[in-house]
mmCIF file of C-alpha atoms and ligand atoms in Angstrom:
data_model
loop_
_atom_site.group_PDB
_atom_site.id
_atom_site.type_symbol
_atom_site.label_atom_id
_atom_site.label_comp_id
_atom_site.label_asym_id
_atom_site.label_seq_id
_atom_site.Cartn_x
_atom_site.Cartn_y
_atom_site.Cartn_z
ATOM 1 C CA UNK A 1 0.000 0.000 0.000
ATOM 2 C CA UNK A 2 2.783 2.617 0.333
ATOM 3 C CA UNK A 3 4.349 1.744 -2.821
ATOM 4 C CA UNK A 4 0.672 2.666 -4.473
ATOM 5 C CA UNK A 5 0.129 5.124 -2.880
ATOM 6 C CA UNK A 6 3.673 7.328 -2.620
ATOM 7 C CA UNK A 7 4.280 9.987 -0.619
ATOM 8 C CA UNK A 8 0.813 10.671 0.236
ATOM 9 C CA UNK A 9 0.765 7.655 2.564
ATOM 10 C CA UNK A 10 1.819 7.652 6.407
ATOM 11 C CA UNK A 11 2.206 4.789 8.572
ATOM 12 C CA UNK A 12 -0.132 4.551 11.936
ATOM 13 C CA UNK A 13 1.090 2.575 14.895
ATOM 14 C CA UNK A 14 -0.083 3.497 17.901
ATOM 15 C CA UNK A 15 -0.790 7.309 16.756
ATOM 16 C CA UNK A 16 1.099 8.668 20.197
ATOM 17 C CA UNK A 17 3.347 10.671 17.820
ATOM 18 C CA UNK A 18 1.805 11.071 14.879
ATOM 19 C CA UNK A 19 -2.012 11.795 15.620
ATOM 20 C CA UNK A 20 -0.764 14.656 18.230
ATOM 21 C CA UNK A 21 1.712 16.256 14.757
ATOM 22 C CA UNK A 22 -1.371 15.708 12.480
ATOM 23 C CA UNK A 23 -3.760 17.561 15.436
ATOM 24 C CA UNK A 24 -0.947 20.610 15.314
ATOM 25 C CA UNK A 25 -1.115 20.112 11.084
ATOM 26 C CA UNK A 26 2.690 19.602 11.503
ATOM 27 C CA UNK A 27 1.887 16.465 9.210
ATOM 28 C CA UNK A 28 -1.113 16.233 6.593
ATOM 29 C CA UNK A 29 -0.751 12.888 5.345
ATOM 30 C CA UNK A 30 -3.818 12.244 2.732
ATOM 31 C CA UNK A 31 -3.726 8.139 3.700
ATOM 32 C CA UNK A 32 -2.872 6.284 6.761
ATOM 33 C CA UNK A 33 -1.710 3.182 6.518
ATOM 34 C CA UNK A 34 -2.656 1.545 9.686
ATOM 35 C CA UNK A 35 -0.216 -1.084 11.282
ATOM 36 C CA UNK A 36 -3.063 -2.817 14.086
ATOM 37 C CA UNK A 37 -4.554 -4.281 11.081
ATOM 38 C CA UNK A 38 -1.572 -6.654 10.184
ATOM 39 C CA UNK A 39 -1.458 -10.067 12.178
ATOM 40 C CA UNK A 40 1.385 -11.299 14.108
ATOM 41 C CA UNK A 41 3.008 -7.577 14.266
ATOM 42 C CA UNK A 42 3.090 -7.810 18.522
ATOM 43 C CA UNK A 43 5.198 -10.463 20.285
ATOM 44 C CA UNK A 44 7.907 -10.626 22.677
ATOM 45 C CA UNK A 45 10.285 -13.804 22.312
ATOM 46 C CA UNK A 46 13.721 -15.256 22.665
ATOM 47 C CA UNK A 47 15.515 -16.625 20.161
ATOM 48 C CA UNK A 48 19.371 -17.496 19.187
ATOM 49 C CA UNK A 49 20.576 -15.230 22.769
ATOM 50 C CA UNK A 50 18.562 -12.652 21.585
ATOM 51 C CA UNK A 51 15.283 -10.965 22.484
ATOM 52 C CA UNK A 52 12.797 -10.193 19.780
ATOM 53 C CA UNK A 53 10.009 -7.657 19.901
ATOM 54 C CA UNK A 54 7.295 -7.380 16.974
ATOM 55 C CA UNK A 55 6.908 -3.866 16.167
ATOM 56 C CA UNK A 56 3.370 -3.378 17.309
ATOM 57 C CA UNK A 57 4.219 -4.507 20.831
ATOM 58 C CA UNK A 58 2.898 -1.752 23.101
ATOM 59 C CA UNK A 59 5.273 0.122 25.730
ATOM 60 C CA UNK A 60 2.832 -1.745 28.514
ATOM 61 C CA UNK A 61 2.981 -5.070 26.840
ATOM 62 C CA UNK A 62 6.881 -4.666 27.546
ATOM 63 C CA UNK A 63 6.593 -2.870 31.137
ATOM 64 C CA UNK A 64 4.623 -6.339 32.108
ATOM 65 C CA UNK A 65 6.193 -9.134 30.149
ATOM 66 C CA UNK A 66 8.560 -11.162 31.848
ATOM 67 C CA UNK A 67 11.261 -9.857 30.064
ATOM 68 C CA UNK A 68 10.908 -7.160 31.281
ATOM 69 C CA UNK A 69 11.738 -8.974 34.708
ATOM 70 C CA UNK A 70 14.547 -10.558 32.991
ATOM 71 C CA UNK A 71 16.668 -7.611 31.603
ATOM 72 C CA UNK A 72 15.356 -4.410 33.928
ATOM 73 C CA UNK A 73 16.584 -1.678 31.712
ATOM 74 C CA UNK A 74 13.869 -2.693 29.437
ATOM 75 C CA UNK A 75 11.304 -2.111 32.210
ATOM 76 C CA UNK A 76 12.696 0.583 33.637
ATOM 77 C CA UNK A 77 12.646 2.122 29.766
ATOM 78 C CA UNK A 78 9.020 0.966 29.132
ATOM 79 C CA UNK A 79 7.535 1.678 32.569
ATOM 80 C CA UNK A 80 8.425 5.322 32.551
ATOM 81 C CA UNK A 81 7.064 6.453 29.436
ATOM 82 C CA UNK A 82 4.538 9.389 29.186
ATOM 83 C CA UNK A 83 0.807 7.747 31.149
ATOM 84 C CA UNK A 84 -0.878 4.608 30.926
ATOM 85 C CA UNK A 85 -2.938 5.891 28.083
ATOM 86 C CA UNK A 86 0.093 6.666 25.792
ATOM 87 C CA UNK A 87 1.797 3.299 27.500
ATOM 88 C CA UNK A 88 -1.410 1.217 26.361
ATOM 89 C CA UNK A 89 -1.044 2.696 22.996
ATOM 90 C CA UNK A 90 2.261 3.742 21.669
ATOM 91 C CA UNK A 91 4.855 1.118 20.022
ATOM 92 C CA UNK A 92 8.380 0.120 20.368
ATOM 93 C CA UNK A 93 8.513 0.093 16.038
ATOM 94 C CA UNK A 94 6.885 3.267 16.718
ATOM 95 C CA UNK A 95 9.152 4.633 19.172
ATOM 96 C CA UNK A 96 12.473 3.896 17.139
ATOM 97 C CA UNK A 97 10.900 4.626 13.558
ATOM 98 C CA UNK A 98 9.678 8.507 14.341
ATOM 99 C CA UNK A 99 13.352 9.415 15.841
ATOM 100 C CA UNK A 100 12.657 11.729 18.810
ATOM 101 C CA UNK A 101 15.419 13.066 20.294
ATOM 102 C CA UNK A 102 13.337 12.851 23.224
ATOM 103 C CA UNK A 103 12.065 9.183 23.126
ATOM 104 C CA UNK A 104 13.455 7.177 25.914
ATOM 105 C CA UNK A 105 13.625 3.862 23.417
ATOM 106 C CA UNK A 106 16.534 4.291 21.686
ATOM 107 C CA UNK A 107 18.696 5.714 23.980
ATOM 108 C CA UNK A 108 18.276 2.515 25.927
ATOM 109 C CA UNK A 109 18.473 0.332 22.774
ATOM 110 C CA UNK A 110 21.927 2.119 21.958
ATOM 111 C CA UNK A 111 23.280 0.157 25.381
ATOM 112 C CA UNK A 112 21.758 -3.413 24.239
ATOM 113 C CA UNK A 113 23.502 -4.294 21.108
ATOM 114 C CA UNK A 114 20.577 -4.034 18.763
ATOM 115 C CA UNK A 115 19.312 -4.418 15.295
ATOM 116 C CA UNK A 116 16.448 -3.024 13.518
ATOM 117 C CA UNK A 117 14.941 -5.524 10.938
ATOM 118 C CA UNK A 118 12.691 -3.229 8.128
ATOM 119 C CA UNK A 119 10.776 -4.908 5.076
ATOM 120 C CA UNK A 120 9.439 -3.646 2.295
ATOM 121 C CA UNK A 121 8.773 -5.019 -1.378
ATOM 122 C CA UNK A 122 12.481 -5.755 -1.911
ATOM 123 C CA UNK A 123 13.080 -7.952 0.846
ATOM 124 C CA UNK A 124 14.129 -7.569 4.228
ATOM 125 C CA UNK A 125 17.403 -5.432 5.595
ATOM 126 C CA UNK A 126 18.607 -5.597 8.785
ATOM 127 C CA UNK A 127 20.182 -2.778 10.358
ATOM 128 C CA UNK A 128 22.166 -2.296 13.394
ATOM 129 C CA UNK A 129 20.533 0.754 15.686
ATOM 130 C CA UNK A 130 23.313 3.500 15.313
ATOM 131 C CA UNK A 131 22.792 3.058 11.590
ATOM 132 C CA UNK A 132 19.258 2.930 11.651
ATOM 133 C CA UNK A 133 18.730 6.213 12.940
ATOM 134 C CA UNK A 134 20.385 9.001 10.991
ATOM 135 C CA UNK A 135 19.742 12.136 12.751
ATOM 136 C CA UNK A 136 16.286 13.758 15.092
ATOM 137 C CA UNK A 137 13.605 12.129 13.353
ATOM 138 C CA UNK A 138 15.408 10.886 10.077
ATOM 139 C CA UNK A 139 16.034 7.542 9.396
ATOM 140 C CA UNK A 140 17.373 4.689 7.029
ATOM 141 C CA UNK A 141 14.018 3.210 6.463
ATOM 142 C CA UNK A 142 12.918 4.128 2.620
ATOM 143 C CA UNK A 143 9.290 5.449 2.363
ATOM 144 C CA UNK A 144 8.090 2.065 1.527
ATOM 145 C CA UNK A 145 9.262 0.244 4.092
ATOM 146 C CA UNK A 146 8.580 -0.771 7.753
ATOM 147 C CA UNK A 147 9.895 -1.675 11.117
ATOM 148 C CA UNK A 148 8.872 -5.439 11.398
ATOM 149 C CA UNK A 149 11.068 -5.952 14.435
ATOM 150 C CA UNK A 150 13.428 -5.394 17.279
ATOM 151 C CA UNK A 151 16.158 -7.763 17.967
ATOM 152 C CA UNK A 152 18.712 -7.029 20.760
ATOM 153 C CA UNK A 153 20.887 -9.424 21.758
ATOM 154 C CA UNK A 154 20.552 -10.725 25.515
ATOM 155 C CA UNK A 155 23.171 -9.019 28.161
ATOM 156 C CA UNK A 156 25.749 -11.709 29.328
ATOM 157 C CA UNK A 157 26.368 -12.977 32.868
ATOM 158 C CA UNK A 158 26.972 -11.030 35.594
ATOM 159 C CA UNK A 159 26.001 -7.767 33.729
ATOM 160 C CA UNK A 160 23.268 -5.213 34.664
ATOM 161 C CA UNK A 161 21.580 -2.352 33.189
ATOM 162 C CA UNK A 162 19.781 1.024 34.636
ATOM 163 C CA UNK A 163 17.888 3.978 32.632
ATOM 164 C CA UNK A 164 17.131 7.238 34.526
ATOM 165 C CA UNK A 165 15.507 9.967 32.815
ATOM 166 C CA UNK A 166 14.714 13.399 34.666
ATOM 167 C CA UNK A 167 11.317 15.081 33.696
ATOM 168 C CA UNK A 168 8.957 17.214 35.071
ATOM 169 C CA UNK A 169 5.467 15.018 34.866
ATOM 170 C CA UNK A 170 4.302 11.750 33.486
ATOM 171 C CA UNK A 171 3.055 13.444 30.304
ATOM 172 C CA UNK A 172 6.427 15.213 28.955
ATOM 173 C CA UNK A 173 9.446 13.934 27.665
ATOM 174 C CA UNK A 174 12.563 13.822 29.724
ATOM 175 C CA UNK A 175 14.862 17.055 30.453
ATOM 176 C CA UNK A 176 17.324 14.355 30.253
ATOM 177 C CA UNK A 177 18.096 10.617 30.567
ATOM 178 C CA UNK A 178 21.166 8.395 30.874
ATOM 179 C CA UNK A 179 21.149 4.373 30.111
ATOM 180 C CA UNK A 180 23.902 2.294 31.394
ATOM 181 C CA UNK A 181 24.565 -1.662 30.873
ATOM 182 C CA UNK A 182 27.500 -2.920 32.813
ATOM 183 C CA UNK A 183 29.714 -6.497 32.695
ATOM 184 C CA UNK A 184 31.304 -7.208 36.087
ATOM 185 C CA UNK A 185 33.830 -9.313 36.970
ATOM 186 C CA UNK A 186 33.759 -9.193 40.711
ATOM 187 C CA UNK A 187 34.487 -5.885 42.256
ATOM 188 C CA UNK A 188 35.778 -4.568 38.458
ATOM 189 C CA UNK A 189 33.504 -3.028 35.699
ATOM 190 C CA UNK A 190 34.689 -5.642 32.770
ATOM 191 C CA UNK A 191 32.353 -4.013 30.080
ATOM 192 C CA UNK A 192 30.440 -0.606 30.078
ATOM 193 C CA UNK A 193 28.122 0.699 27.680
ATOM 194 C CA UNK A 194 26.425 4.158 28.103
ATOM 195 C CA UNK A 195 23.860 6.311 26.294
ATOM 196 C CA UNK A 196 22.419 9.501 26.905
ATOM 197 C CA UNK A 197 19.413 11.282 26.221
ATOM 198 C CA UNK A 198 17.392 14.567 25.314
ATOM 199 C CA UNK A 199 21.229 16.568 24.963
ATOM 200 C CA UNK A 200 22.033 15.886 21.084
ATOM 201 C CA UNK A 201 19.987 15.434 17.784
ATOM 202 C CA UNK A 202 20.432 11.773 18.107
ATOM 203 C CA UNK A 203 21.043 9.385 21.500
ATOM 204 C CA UNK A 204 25.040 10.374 22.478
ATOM 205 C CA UNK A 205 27.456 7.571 23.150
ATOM 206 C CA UNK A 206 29.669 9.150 25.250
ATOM 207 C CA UNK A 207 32.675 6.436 24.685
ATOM 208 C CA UNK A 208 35.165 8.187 27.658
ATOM 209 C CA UNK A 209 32.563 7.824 29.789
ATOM 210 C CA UNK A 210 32.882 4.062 28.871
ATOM 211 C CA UNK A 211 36.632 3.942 28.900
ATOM 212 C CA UNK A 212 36.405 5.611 32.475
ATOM 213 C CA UNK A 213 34.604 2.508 33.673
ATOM 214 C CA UNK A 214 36.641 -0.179 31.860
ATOM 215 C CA UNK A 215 38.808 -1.959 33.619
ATOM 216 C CA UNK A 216 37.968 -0.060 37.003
ATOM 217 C CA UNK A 217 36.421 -0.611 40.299
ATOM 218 C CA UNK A 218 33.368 1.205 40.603
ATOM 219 C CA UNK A 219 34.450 3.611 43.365
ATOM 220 C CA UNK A 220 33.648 7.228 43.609
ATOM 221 C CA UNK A 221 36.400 8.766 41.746
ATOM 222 C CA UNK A 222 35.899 5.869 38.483
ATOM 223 C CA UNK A 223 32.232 7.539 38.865
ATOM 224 C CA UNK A 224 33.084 10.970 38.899
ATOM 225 C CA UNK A 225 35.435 10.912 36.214
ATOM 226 C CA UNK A 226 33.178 8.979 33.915
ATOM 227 C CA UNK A 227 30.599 11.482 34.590
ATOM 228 C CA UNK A 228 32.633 14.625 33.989
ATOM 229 C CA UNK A 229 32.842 12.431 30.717
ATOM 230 C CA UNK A 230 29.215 12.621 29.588
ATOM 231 C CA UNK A 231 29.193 16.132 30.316
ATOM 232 C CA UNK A 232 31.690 16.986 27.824
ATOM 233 C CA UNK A 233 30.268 14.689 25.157
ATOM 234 C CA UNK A 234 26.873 16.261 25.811
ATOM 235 C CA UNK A 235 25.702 18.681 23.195
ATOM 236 C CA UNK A 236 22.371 19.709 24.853
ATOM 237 C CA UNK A 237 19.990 22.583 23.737
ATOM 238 C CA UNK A 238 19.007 24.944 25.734
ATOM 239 C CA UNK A 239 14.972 25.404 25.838
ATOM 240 C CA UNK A 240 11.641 25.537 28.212
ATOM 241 C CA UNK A 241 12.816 22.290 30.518
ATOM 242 C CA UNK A 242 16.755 24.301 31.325
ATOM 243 C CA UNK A 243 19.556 25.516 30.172
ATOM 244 C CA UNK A 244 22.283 24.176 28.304
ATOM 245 C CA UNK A 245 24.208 24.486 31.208
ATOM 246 C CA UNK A 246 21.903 22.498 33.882
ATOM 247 C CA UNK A 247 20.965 19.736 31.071
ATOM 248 C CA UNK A 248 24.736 18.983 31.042
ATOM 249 C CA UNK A 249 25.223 18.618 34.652
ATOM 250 C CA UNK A 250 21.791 17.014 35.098
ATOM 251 C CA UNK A 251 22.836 13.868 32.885
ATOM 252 C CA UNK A 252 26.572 13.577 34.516
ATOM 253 C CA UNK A 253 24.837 12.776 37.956
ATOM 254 C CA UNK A 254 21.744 10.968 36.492
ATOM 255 C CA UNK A 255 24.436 8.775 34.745
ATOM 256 C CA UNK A 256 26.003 8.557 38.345
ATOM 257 C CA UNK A 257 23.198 7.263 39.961
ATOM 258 C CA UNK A 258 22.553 4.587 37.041
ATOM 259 C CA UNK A 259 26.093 3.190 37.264
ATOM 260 C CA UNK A 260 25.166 2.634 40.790
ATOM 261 C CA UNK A 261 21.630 0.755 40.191
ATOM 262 C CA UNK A 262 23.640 -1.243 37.294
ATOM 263 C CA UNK A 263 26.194 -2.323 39.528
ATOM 264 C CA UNK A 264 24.368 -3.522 42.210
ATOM 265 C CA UNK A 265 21.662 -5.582 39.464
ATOM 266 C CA UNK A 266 24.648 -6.864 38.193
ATOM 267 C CA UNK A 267 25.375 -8.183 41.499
ATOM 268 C CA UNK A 268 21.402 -10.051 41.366
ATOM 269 C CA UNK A 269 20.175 -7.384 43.532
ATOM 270 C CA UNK A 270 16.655 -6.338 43.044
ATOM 271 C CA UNK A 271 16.501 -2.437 42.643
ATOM 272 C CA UNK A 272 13.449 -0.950 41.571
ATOM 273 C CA UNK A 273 14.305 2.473 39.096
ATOM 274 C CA UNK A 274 13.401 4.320 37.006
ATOM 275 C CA UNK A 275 11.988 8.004 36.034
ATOM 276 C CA UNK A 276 12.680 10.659 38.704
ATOM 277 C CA UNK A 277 10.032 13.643 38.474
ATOM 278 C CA UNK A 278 11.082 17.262 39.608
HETATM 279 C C1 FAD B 1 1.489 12.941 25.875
HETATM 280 C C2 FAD B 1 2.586 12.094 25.306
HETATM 281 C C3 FAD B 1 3.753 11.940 26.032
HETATM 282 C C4 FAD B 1 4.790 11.152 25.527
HETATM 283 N N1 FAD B 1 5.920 10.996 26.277
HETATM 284 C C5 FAD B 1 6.899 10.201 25.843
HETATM 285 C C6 FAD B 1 8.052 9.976 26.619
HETATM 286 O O1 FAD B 1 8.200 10.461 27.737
HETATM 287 N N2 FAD B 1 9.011 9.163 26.117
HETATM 288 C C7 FAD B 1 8.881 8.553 24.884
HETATM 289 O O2 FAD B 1 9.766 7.814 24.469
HETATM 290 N N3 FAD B 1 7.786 8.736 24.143
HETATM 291 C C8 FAD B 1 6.797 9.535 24.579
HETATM 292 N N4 FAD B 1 5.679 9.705 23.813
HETATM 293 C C9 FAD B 1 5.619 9.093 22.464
HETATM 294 C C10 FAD B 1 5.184 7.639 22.516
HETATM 295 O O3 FAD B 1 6.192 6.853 23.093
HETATM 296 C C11 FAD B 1 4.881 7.076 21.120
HETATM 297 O O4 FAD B 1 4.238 5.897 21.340
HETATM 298 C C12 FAD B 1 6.029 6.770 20.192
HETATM 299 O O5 FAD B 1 6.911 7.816 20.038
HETATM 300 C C13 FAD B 1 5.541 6.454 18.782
HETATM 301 O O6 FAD B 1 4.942 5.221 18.741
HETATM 302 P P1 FAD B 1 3.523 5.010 18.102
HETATM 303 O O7 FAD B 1 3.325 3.553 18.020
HETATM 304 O O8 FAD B 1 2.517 5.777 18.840
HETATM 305 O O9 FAD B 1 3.766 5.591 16.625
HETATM 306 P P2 FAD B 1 2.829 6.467 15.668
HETATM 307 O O10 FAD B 1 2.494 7.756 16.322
HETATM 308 O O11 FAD B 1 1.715 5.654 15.148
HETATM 309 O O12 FAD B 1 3.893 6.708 14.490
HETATM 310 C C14 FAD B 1 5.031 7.514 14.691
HETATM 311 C C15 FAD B 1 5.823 7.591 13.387
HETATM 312 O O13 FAD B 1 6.447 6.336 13.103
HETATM 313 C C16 FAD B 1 5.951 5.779 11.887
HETATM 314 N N5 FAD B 1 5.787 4.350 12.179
HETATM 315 C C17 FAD B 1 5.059 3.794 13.156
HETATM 316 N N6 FAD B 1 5.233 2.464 13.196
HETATM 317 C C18 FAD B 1 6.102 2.173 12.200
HETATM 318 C C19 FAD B 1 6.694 0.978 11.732
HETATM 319 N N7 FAD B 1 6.437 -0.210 12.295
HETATM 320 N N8 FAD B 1 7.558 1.057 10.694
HETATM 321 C C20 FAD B 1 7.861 2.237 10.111
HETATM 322 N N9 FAD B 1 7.325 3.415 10.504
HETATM 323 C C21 FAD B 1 6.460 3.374 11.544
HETATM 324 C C22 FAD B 1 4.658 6.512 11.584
HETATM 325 O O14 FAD B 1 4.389 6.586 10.207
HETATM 326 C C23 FAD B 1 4.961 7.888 12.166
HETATM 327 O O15 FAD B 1 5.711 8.648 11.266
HETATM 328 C C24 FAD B 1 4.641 10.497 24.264
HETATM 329 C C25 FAD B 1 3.446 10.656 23.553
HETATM 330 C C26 FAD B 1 2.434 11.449 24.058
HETATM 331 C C27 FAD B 1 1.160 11.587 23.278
#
């Protein structure tokens, strides 16, 4: 249906994004091609050490599943978006395909090791995340193609994950939001991967940050330096929710406090996180 009907044609998922552009006539699209229609377009499964999400899976279908359980970035990622309504409603295909520099997916994705799989009438392509999305709102997928799934591969032993974002109420997007997946090898942080959110066009992967943690013991001077780290490789905007100034500080000690939670989940603990309102 897109390649018939061209440009004209928009995709509808859960409409959390695009019904709320189309209401402010930001987008006019003459035919929508709605997603809820196709079968088999929701699921949540493991396969070959990897965890695959259909497109259409909702952000509360993920908050619940036992995946979620499993690997708690994920929940704390899906359980902090927006309300229950937009929860109930808005996608994960959704979520990566419109590109926010605000969404809270793929900042969390960029920790996980993931791959985007998009079809379209010449087959099927499969492209790894930091490809897949080319700059705020822009991404590789061709106009007639879609997002048919998710696929990140599962975190190994001993290795825990944490996403904080800052806003100011369940409605908004963050101010600003840090993701952190750590490998541990006793008291040492064997493998670190950090993104961060809402302060660049696109989710930052601050890689000093990483390098501060390599290798290290998680003390408080490993932590301050690889926070001082995402500061500098912050390039926020300054606009209603702060300053340029306070979004950079605000994500080196979010990113603090995750490195914390992902350290001790590492460990097995159970530590309940997630979005911290002002
Ligand atoms: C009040 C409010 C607050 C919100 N707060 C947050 C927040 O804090 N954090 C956050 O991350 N998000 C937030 N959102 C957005 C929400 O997460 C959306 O669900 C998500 O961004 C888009 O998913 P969707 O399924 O609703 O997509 P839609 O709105 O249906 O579509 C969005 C775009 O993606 C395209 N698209 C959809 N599915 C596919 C697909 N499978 N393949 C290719 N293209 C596709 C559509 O054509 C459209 O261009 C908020 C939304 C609202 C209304």
């Amino acid at each position: 249906m897109l390649s018939q009907l061209g440009d004209d044609a928009k995709l509808l998922a859960g409409g959390q994004s695009l019904i709320p552009l189309m209401k402010l006539r930001f987008a006019n699209p003459k035919y929508l091609v709605d997603l809820n229609f196709v079968p088999g377009a929701s699921y949540i499964k493991e396969s070959k050490g990897s965890l695959c999400v259909g497109a259409l899976t909702r952000h509360a279908e993920l908050e619940h599943s036992a995946v979620s359980a499993k690997i708690p970035i994920i929940h704390d990622c899906a359980a902090g978006i927006a309300d229950v309504q937009v929860r109930n409603r808005g996608t994960i295909g959704g979520s990566v395909a419109e590109a926010d520099p605000s969404g809270d997916w793929a900042v969390v994705l960029s920790t996980l090791s993931t791959t985007i799989s998009c079809v379209g009438k010449n087959g099927k392509r499969e492209i790894p995340l930091d490809q897949f999305i080319a700059d705020a709102y822009t991404t590789a997928l061709e106009h007639d193609e879609i997002v048919s799934e998710v696929r990140v591969k599962l975190p190994a032993k001993h290795s825990g994950g944490a996403y904080l974002a800052f806003k100011r109420a369940a409605p908004v997007y963050p101010t600003a939001s840090a993701a952190v997946q750590l490998t541990m090898e006793g008291d040492i942080c064997k493998d670190a991967s950090i993104a961060l959110g809402c302060v660049g066009l696109v989710p930052i992967r601050p890689r000093d940050a990483e390098a501060a943690l390599r290798g290290q013991p998680l003390n408080p001077s490993t932590l301050a330096r690889a926070s001082e780290a995402a500061e500098r490789a912050a390039d926020p905007q300054p606009d209603m929710r702060g300053s340029a100034e306070y979004k950079r500080k605000l994500v080196g000690s979010l990113l603090k406090r995750a490195i914390e939670i992902a350290a001790r989940r590492a460990r097995g603990e159970q530590v309940v996180a997630g979005h911290i309102y002002a």
